[in-house]
Coordinates of C-alpha atoms in Angstrom, one line a residue:
K25 CA 0.0 0.0 0.0
H26 CA 3.0 2.3 0.5
T27 CA 4.0 1.7 -3.1
K28 CA 0.6 2.5 -4.5
K29 CA 1.0 6.3 -4.0
R30 CA 4.1 6.3 -6.2
L31 CA 2.8 4.2 -9.1
P32 CA 1.2 6.2 -11.9
P33 CA -2.1 4.6 -13.0
L34 CA -2.9 4.0 -16.6
F35 CA -3.2 7.2 -18.7
K36 CA -2.4 9.4 -15.6
Y37 CA 0.2 11.5 -17.4
F38 CA -1.3 11.8 -20.9
G39 CA -1.5 15.5 -20.8
T40 CA -4.2 17.1 -18.7
D41 CA -7.0 15.5 -20.6
R42 CA -8.2 12.0 -19.7
I43 CA -8.6 9.5 -22.5
H44 CA -11.7 7.3 -22.2
L45 CA -11.3 4.3 -24.4
P46 CA -13.9 1.6 -25.1
P47 CA -13.4 -1.9 -23.7
P48 CA -11.4 -4.3 -25.8
P49 CA -13.7 -6.3 -28.1
H50 CA -14.4 -9.9 -27.1
T51 CA -14.9 -11.6 -30.5
P52 CA -13.6 -14.8 -32.0
N53 CA -11.4 -12.8 -34.4
H54 CA -9.8 -10.8 -31.5
C55 CA -7.2 -13.5 -30.9
S56 CA -5.8 -13.1 -34.4
E57 CA -4.8 -9.5 -33.5
L58 CA -2.4 -10.7 -30.9
S59 CA 0.3 -11.4 -33.6
F60 CA 0.0 -7.9 -35.1
L61 CA 3.2 -6.6 -33.4
E62 CA 5.3 -9.4 -34.8
A63 CA 3.8 -9.0 -38.2
M64 CA 4.4 -5.3 -38.1
V65 CA 8.1 -5.7 -37.2
A66 CA 8.5 -8.4 -39.9
T67 CA 7.1 -6.3 -42.6
S68 CA 8.9 -3.1 -41.7
P69 CA 11.2 -1.7 -44.5
T70 CA 14.8 -2.6 -44.1
H71 CA 15.8 1.0 -45.0
A72 CA 14.1 2.4 -41.8
N73 CA 17.0 3.1 -39.5
P74 CA 16.8 3.0 -35.7
I75 CA 16.4 6.4 -34.0
N76 CA 19.6 7.6 -32.2
C77 CA 18.9 7.6 -28.4
E78 CA 21.8 9.1 -26.6
E79 CA 21.4 10.8 -23.2
P80 CA 21.8 14.6 -23.7
A81 CA 24.6 16.4 -21.9
E82 CA 23.9 18.1 -18.6
E83 CA 22.7 21.7 -19.1
V84 CA 25.2 24.2 -17.8
E85 CA 23.7 26.8 -15.5
T86 CA 24.8 30.4 -15.6
E87 CA 25.2 32.6 -12.5
A88 CA 22.5 34.9 -13.7
G89 CA 20.1 32.0 -14.3
V90 CA 20.7 30.5 -10.9
A91 CA 20.2 33.9 -9.3
A92 CA 16.9 34.5 -11.1
I93 CA 15.6 31.1 -9.9
V94 CA 16.6 31.7 -6.3
Q95 CA 14.9 35.1 -6.4
K96 CA 11.6 33.6 -7.7
E97 CA 11.9 31.0 -4.9
S98 CA 12.3 33.7 -2.3
L99 CA 9.3 35.6 -3.7
L100 CA 7.2 32.4 -3.6
S101 CA 8.2 31.7 0.0
N102 CA 7.0 35.2 1.1
V103 CA 3.5 34.8 -0.1
N104 CA 0.7 33.4 2.1
W105 CA -1.9 31.6 -0.1
E106 CA -4.2 28.6 -0.4
W107 CA -6.0 26.8 -3.2
H108 CA -8.8 24.4 -3.9
Q109 CA -9.9 22.6 -7.0
T110 CA -12.5 20.6 -8.7
E111 CA -12.2 18.8 -12.1
K112 CA -13.4 22.0 -13.8
N113 CA -12.2 24.9 -11.7
V114 CA -9.3 26.2 -9.6
N115 CA -9.8 28.7 -6.8
V116 CA -6.8 30.6 -5.4
R117 CA -6.8 32.9 -2.4
I118 CA -3.7 35.1 -1.8
K119 CA -3.3 37.2 1.3
L120 CA -2.3 40.7 0.4
P121 CA 0.0 42.9 2.5
D122 CA -1.6 45.3 5.0
N123 CA -2.8 48.7 3.9
V124 CA -2.9 47.6 0.2
V125 CA -5.3 49.6 -2.0
T126 CA -7.2 47.7 -4.7
R127 CA -6.3 50.3 -7.4
S128 CA -2.6 49.7 -6.7
L129 CA -3.0 46.0 -7.9
T130 CA -2.2 44.8 -11.4
V131 CA -3.4 41.3 -12.0
D132 CA -2.3 39.6 -15.3
I133 CA -3.9 36.2 -16.1
K134 CA -2.7 34.2 -19.0
K135 CA -3.2 30.7 -20.2
T136 CA -0.5 29.1 -18.0
F137 CA 0.8 32.1 -16.0
I138 CA -0.4 34.5 -13.3
S139 CA 1.3 37.6 -12.2
V140 CA 0.4 40.2 -9.5
T141 CA 2.2 43.4 -9.0
I142 CA 1.7 46.0 -6.2
L143 CA 2.7 49.5 -7.2
K144 CA 4.7 48.0 -10.1
K145 CA 6.6 45.7 -7.7
P146 CA 6.4 42.0 -8.4
F147 CA 4.3 40.1 -5.8
V148 CA 3.3 36.9 -7.6
A149 CA 4.8 35.4 -10.7
W150 CA 3.6 31.8 -11.1
N151 CA 3.6 29.2 -13.9
L152 CA 0.6 27.0 -13.6
F153 CA 0.4 23.2 -13.7
A154 CA -1.8 23.3 -16.8
S155 CA -3.8 25.6 -19.0
I156 CA -6.7 27.8 -17.8
V157 CA -9.5 29.6 -19.6
V158 CA -8.8 33.3 -19.8
H159 CA -11.8 35.6 -19.9
S160 CA -12.1 39.0 -21.6
D161 CA -11.7 42.2 -19.7
D162 CA -15.5 42.5 -19.4
E163 CA -15.5 39.3 -17.3
P164 CA -13.0 39.8 -14.4
Q165 CA -11.7 36.6 -12.9
W166 CA -10.4 38.2 -9.6
T167 CA -11.8 40.2 -6.7
V168 CA -10.4 41.6 -3.4
E169 CA -12.3 40.5 -0.3
T170 CA -11.9 41.0 3.4
S171 CA -11.3 37.9 5.5
K172 CA -12.8 37.2 8.9
A173 CA -9.4 38.2 10.4
G174 CA -9.7 41.6 8.8
S175 CA -7.0 41.1 6.2
K176 CA -7.5 41.6 2.4
V177 CA -7.5 38.6 0.2
L178 CA -7.1 38.4 -3.6
D179 CA -9.6 35.8 -4.8
L180 CA -8.9 34.2 -8.2
D181 CA -11.5 32.0 -10.1
L182 CA -9.7 30.1 -12.8
P183 CA -11.7 27.6 -15.0
K184 CA -9.6 24.7 -16.4
V185 CA -9.2 24.1 -20.1
D186 CA -9.2 20.3 -19.6
E187 CA -11.4 18.6 -16.9
A188 CA -8.8 16.9 -14.7
M189 CA -7.4 17.1 -11.2
W190 CA -4.0 18.9 -10.9
H191 CA -1.2 17.3 -8.9
F192 CA -0.1 20.8 -7.7
L193 CA -0.7 24.4 -8.6
V194 CA 2.6 26.3 -9.2
K195 CA 5.2 24.8 -11.6
Q196 CA 8.3 26.8 -10.8
K197 CA 11.9 25.6 -11.2
L198 CA 13.7 24.5 -8.2
P199 CA 17.1 26.1 -7.3
S200 CA 20.0 23.6 -7.9
T201 CA 21.4 24.5 -4.5
L202 CA 18.8 22.2 -2.9
L203 CA 19.9 19.2 -5.0
L204 CA 22.8 16.9 -5.2
S205 CA 25.5 17.6 -7.8
S206 CA 25.8 15.2 -10.8
E207 CA 29.2 14.1 -9.4
E208 CA 27.6 13.0 -6.1
V209 CA 24.8 11.2 -7.9
N210 CA 27.3 9.3 -10.2
E211 CA 29.4 8.3 -7.1
M212 CA 26.2 6.8 -5.6
W213 CA 25.5 5.0 -8.8
E214 CA 29.0 3.4 -8.8
E215 CA 28.3 2.2 -5.2
D216 CA 24.9 0.8 -6.3
Q217 CA 26.4 -1.1 -9.2
K218 CA 28.4 -3.2 -6.7
T219 CA 25.3 -4.5 -4.9
I220 CA 22.6 -4.8 -7.6
A221 CA 22.4 -7.3 -10.4
Q222 CA 21.9 -5.8 -13.9
K223 CA 18.8 -7.1 -15.6
Q224 CA 17.8 -7.2 -19.3
P225 CA 14.2 -6.4 -19.9
D226 CA 13.0 -9.0 -22.3
P227 CA 14.8 -8.1 -25.6
F228 CA 13.4 -10.0 -28.6
G229 CA 16.3 -9.8 -31.1
E230 CA 20.0 -9.7 -31.6
D231 CA 20.5 -6.0 -32.3
I232 CA 20.6 -4.4 -28.9
I233 CA 22.2 -1.3 -27.6
V234 CA 23.4 -0.1 -24.2
Y235 CA 21.0 2.7 -23.3
G236 CA 22.8 5.6 -21.5
L237 CA 24.8 5.1 -18.3
D238 CA 22.1 2.9 -16.7
G239 CA 23.2 -0.4 -18.1
I240 CA 19.8 -1.2 -19.7
K241 CA 20.0 -3.2 -22.9
L242 CA 17.1 -2.4 -25.2
N243 CA 16.1 -2.9 -28.8
P244 CA 16.0 0.2 -31.0
E245 CA 12.5 1.0 -32.1
V246 CA 11.8 1.4 -35.9
E247 CA 8.8 3.0 -37.6
P248 CA 8.7 4.2 -41.3
Y249 CA 7.8 7.8 -41.9
T250 CA 5.6 7.9 -45.0
N251 CA 4.9 10.9 -47.3
A252 CA 1.3 10.9 -46.0
D253 CA 2.6 11.2 -42.4
K254 CA 4.7 14.2 -43.4
E255 CA 1.6 16.1 -44.5
L256 CA 0.2 15.8 -40.9
G257 CA 1.4 18.1 -38.2
M258 CA 2.5 16.6 -34.8
L259 CA -0.7 17.5 -33.0
Q260 CA -2.8 16.4 -35.9
M261 CA -1.1 13.0 -35.9
Y262 CA -1.4 12.6 -32.2
Q263 CA -5.1 13.5 -32.2
K264 CA -5.8 11.2 -35.1
G265 CA -4.0 8.3 -33.4
L266 CA -6.1 8.8 -30.3
Q267 CA -9.3 9.0 -32.3
C268 CA -8.4 5.6 -33.9
F269 CA -8.1 4.1 -30.4
R270 CA -11.5 5.5 -29.5
Q271 CA -13.1 3.9 -32.5
G272 CA -12.3 0.4 -31.3
S273 CA -10.4 -2.6 -32.7
A274 CA -11.1 -1.8 -36.4
A275 CA -8.7 1.2 -36.3
F276 CA -6.4 0.5 -33.4
K277 CA -3.6 -0.8 -35.6
E278 CA -3.5 2.5 -37.5
G279 CA -3.7 4.4 -34.2
L280 CA -0.7 2.5 -32.8
R281 CA 1.3 3.3 -36.0
L282 CA 0.5 7.0 -35.9
L283 CA 1.5 7.3 -32.2
R284 CA 4.7 5.5 -32.8
V285 CA 5.6 7.9 -35.7
C286 CA 4.6 10.8 -33.6
A287 CA 6.8 9.6 -30.7
L288 CA 9.9 8.6 -32.8
H289 CA 9.9 11.3 -35.5
H290 CA 8.4 14.2 -33.6
A291 CA 9.6 13.4 -30.0
H292 CA 6.1 14.0 -28.7
P293 CA 6.1 13.4 -24.9
E294 CA 2.4 12.4 -24.7
S295 CA 2.8 9.8 -27.4
C296 CA 5.9 8.4 -25.6
L297 CA 4.0 8.1 -22.3
F298 CA 0.9 6.6 -24.0
L299 CA 3.0 3.9 -25.7
F300 CA 4.9 3.2 -22.5
E301 CA 1.6 2.5 -20.7
V302 CA 0.3 0.4 -23.5
Y303 CA 3.4 -1.8 -23.8
A304 CA 4.0 -2.0 -20.1
G305 CA 0.5 -3.2 -19.1
P306 CA -1.3 -6.4 -19.9
T307 CA -2.5 -7.2 -23.4
F308 CA -4.3 -4.1 -24.7
Y309 CA -6.3 -4.2 -27.9
G310 CA -4.2 -7.1 -29.2
I311 CA -0.9 -5.4 -28.3
E312 CA 1.0 -7.9 -26.1
K313 CA 3.1 -6.8 -23.2
N314 CA 6.6 -5.8 -24.3
I315 CA 8.9 -4.5 -21.5
S316 CA 11.7 -3.6 -24.0
S317 CA 9.4 -1.4 -26.1
A318 CA 7.8 0.2 -23.0
L319 CA 11.2 1.2 -21.5
W320 CA 12.4 2.4 -24.8
F321 CA 9.6 4.9 -25.3
L322 CA 9.9 6.0 -21.7
R323 CA 13.7 6.6 -22.0
F324 CA 13.2 8.2 -25.4
G325 CA 10.7 10.6 -23.9
A326 CA 13.0 11.4 -21.1
D327 CA 16.1 12.0 -23.3
R328 CA 14.6 13.6 -26.4
T329 CA 11.7 15.5 -25.0
G330 CA 12.9 16.5 -21.6
D331 CA 9.4 16.2 -20.2
S332 CA 9.2 16.1 -16.4
R333 CA 6.5 13.5 -16.5
C334 CA 8.8 11.0 -18.2
Y335 CA 11.5 11.8 -15.5
L336 CA 9.0 11.3 -12.7
T337 CA 7.7 7.9 -14.1
L338 CA 11.3 6.7 -14.7
A339 CA 12.4 7.6 -11.2
T340 CA 9.4 5.8 -9.7
H341 CA 10.3 2.6 -11.5
Y342 CA 13.9 2.8 -10.3
E343 CA 12.9 3.5 -6.7
H344 CA 10.7 0.4 -6.6
G345 CA 12.6 -1.8 -9.1
L346 CA 9.7 -2.2 -11.6
L347 CA 9.7 -3.6 -15.1
G348 CA 13.1 -5.3 -14.6
L349 CA 14.9 -2.1 -13.6
P350 CA 17.3 -2.4 -10.7
T351 CA 16.2 -0.9 -7.4
S352 CA 18.7 2.0 -7.2
F353 CA 18.7 5.0 -4.9
A354 CA 21.1 6.8 -7.2
R355 CA 19.1 6.3 -10.4
A356 CA 15.9 7.3 -8.6
V357 CA 17.5 10.4 -7.2
K358 CA 18.9 11.3 -10.6
W359 CA 15.5 11.3 -12.4
Y360 CA 13.6 12.8 -9.5
Q361 CA 16.1 15.7 -9.4
K362 CA 15.7 16.3 -13.2
A363 CA 11.9 16.5 -12.7
A364 CA 12.3 18.7 -9.6
K365 CA 14.6 21.1 -11.4
D366 CA 11.8 21.5 -14.0
G367 CA 9.3 22.4 -11.4
Q368 CA 7.6 19.0 -10.8
A369 CA 6.5 19.4 -7.2
T370 CA 5.5 15.8 -6.8
A371 CA 9.1 14.8 -7.5
M372 CA 10.3 17.2 -4.8
S373 CA 8.1 15.4 -2.3
H374 CA 9.4 12.0 -3.3
L375 CA 13.0 13.3 -3.1
A376 CA 12.3 14.5 0.4
D377 CA 10.9 11.2 1.4
M378 CA 14.0 9.4 0.0
F379 CA 16.5 11.6 1.7
S380 CA 14.6 11.2 5.0
R381 CA 15.1 7.4 4.7
G382 CA 18.5 7.3 3.1
K383 CA 17.5 4.3 0.9
C384 CA 14.8 3.0 -1.4
M385 CA 11.5 2.0 0.3
K386 CA 11.9 -1.8 -0.3
S387 CA 15.7 -1.9 0.2
I388 CA 16.9 -4.2 2.9
A389 CA 20.4 -2.6 2.9
P390 CA 21.5 -0.6 6.0
V391 CA 20.9 3.1 6.0
D392 CA 23.8 5.1 4.6
E393 CA 24.5 8.2 6.6
K394 CA 25.7 10.0 3.4
R395 CA 22.4 9.4 1.8
Q396 CA 20.1 10.1 4.8
Q397 CA 20.0 13.9 4.8
P398 CA 17.1 15.2 7.0
E399 CA 17.9 18.9 6.5
R400 CA 17.9 18.6 2.7
A401 CA 14.7 16.5 3.0
K402 CA 12.9 19.3 5.0
E403 CA 14.0 22.0 2.5
L404 CA 12.7 19.9 -0.4
L405 CA 9.4 19.2 1.4
Q406 CA 8.9 22.9 2.1
A407 CA 9.6 23.7 -1.6
A408 CA 6.9 21.2 -2.6
Q409 CA 4.4 22.7 -0.1
R410 CA 5.1 26.2 -1.5
R411 CA 3.9 24.9 -4.8
G412 CA 0.6 23.5 -3.4
C413 CA 1.5 19.8 -3.7
P414 CA -0.9 17.4 -2.0
Q415 CA 1.7 14.6 -1.8
S416 CA 3.9 16.8 0.3
Y417 CA 1.2 16.9 3.1
V418 CA 1.1 13.1 3.1
T419 CA 4.8 12.9 3.4
K420 CA 4.8 15.5 6.3
G421 CA 2.0 13.6 8.0
E422 CA 4.1 10.4 7.9
W423 CA 7.1 12.2 9.4
L424 CA 4.9 13.6 12.2
M425 CA 3.8 10.0 12.9
K426 CA 7.3 8.6 13.0
A427 CA 9.0 11.7 14.6
S428 CA 11.3 11.9 11.6
C429 CA 13.5 14.7 10.2
G430 CA 13.5 16.6 13.5
F431 CA 9.7 16.7 13.9
E432 CA 8.3 15.7 17.2
R433 CA 5.5 13.1 17.2
D434 CA 2.2 14.9 16.8
L435 CA -0.7 12.7 15.7
A436 CA -3.2 15.5 15.6
A437 CA -1.0 17.5 13.3
A438 CA -0.4 14.4 11.2
E439 CA -4.2 13.9 10.8
A440 CA -4.5 17.6 9.8
C441 CA -1.9 17.2 7.1
F442 CA -3.7 14.1 5.7
D443 CA -7.0 16.0 5.7
M444 CA -5.3 18.9 3.8
A445 CA -4.0 16.4 1.2
V446 CA -7.4 14.9 0.6
N447 CA -9.1 18.3 0.3
L448 CA -6.6 19.2 -2.4
Y449 CA -6.6 15.9 -4.3
P450 CA -9.4 13.4 -3.2
D451 CA -7.8 10.4 -5.0
I452 CA -4.8 10.5 -2.7
R453 CA -6.8 9.1 0.3
E454 CA -5.8 5.6 -0.8
S455 CA -2.1 6.3 0.0
I456 CA -2.8 7.7 3.5
P457 CA -2.0 5.3 6.4
R458 CA -5.3 5.9 8.3
Q459 CA -5.2 2.5 10.1
E460 CA -1.7 3.1 11.4
L461 CA -2.7 6.5 12.6
A462 CA -5.8 5.2 14.4
L463 CA -3.8 2.5 16.1
M464 CA -1.2 5.0 17.2
K465 CA -3.8 7.3 18.6
R466 CA -5.4 4.4 20.5
L467 CA -2.1 3.3 22.0
E468 CA -1.3 6.9 22.9
E469 CA -4.7 7.2 24.7
E470 CA -4.0 4.0 26.6
A471 CA -0.6 5.3 27.7
K472 CA -2.3 8.4 29.2
H473 CA -4.8 6.3 31.1
P474 CA -3.0 3.1 32.2
T475 CA -5.8 2.1 34.6
A476 CA -8.2 1.8 31.8
P477 CA -8.8 -1.8 30.5
S478 CA -6.5 -2.5 27.6
L479 CA -8.1 -2.8 24.2
Q480 CA -7.3 -5.7 22.0
S481 CA -5.3 -4.4 19.0
T482 CA -4.7 -7.5 16.9
D483 CA -7.0 -9.7 14.8
D484 CA -6.4 -12.8 17.1
S485 CA -7.2 -11.0 20.3
T486 CA -10.3 -9.4 18.7
S487 CA -11.5 -12.9 17.6
N488 CA -10.9 -14.2 21.1
A489 CA -13.0 -11.4 22.6
V490 CA -15.8 -12.1 20.1
T491 CA -15.7 -15.9 21.1
M492 CA -15.8 -15.1 24.8
A493 CA -18.8 -12.7 24.2
K494 CA -20.6 -15.4 22.3
G495 CA -19.9 -17.9 25.1
T496 CA -21.3 -15.6 27.7
Q497 CA -24.4 -14.9 25.7
E498 CA -25.0 -18.7 25.2
Q499 CA -24.5 -19.3 29.0
T500 CA -27.0 -16.6 29.8
F501 CA -29.5 -18.1 27.4
Q502 CA -29.2 -21.6 28.9
D503 CA -29.7 -20.1 32.4
R504 CA -32.9 -18.5 31.2
V505 CA -34.1 -21.8 29.7
R506 CA -33.5 -23.7 32.9
K507 CA -35.4 -21.0 34.9
L508 CA -38.3 -21.2 32.5
E509 CA -38.4 -25.0 32.8
S510 CA -38.6 -24.7 36.5
M511 CA -41.4 -22.2 36.4
V512 CA -43.4 -24.3 33.9
A513 CA -42.9 -27.4 36.2
K514 CA -44.2 -25.5 39.2
A515 CA -47.2 -24.2 37.4
S516 CA -48.3 -27.6 36.1
P517 CA -51.0 -29.5 38.1
S518 CA -49.2 -32.8 37.7
P519 CA -45.5 -31.9 37.4
A520 CA -43.4 -34.3 35.4
P521 CA -40.1 -35.6 36.6
A522 CA -37.2 -33.2 35.9
S523 CA -35.3 -34.0 32.7
K524 CA -31.9 -32.9 31.5
S525 CA -33.2 -32.4 28.0
T526 CA -35.4 -29.4 27.3
E527 CA -37.0 -31.3 24.4
A528 CA -37.9 -34.3 26.7
S529 CA -39.4 -32.0 29.3
G530 CA -41.8 -30.5 26.9
L531 CA -40.5 -27.0 27.1
W532 CA -40.5 -26.4 23.4
G533 CA -43.7 -28.4 22.6
G534 CA -46.5 -30.6 23.8
P535 CA -50.1 -29.9 24.6
G536 CA -50.9 -26.8 26.6
F537 CA -47.3 -25.5 26.5
W538 CA -48.2 -21.9 25.5
E539 CA -51.1 -21.9 27.9
K540 CA -48.7 -22.6 30.7
V541 CA -46.3 -19.9 29.5
G542 CA -49.2 -17.5 29.5
T543 CA -50.2 -18.5 33.0
I544 CA -46.6 -17.8 34.2
S545 CA -46.7 -14.4 32.5

């Protein structure tokens, strides 16, 4: 259950729009579609060359660029705000400084950006998680209200372009000063290589390449690029491919081909993520599970598109050792940091959790003090909370339960953090350890009142308590039966000899039984 919160469900990261596909057809001819992938590979033209997939060099940061990111982070940390969302709308409330006059505000709302200035000084400059609907000047999307405490609040009402829940609000780059250097990460990877076994994820051919520095051997993917494909733009091809999938099995082969072309020849991140989910899952519309192809498109999306969703998904699979990848703290940190630098707040929360533990969640290795960095973990968690990330509140709640990273145990505060996460993102409730919290609260209550009878906390003890209660209830019933027998015998004009059996004594039958009972009543 602790892993569930990190695993992206099917179609979770296909842009901000959700794709609703019809169920796979269950027809006698459906089984013939299972061999489509092999047939497609066998009939591919020999002149179609594999796509070059080399990991790009690390981007060199300038002092001016780092200073600008640090300044934006400082500006974000000085603003007090909160947000709520539905699938269709986002509401943001920003507390304004004291003695601010409404006419001194300048609010600029764009498709993916919000800026607020006070007397021409920057106050808010946020990149948003996804696109919003921008109204005309005749329909203002903001108002200034007075809160119950007497302070002024800027209220923003922002309709979403696509109906989907956001994983956080502010997508702002993270200063590299909060992250490990590439040299430190590579040193960790060299240590990991000594303890983990390299795995090859199901290659089906002889032509394999070594993909990047991760030691993963994968087949290069090939897809012809026809003249008809060249006439379509990237978005047209992607939308046409999705439309083929929506139409059902009759057009899914063409949809798969279009998405492969869109991914390989246009480096389209949504296409890469779609194909990764299709190939990594069970048989989908006749496409058999193919781990090699799944990892290829995921790594291709990470290397060629630089999309933070690809980074986050790849880091998750390294942290938990999924799809044949080795469980590696260094590789997970590497890809989480790439996503965090791009402003992915969920990756910041996962990084904080990893640095608090000093190892991967399922690792049985001892904790390395070099990797367990509570101060860095706290800074990363605060950065995620500044961006409105629900996952960061779950992580903080778990720290408050365990008294981790310098926090004292506070179960009430932990429960408040969990409630905040659910209010921001209702689907996250499945990853919240409610049962563990309830048990800890009960044990804490028992410790405060040691004279109180101890409650049973395990399934065995609960079962024993239920058995004892049933035995007591049965004994009480038998006592009442014997008492009734005695009363019936006394009321009878010719009492029968006492019998050990209630059936033999005529308690439950015989002539005049209910009349005797009525007489006793």
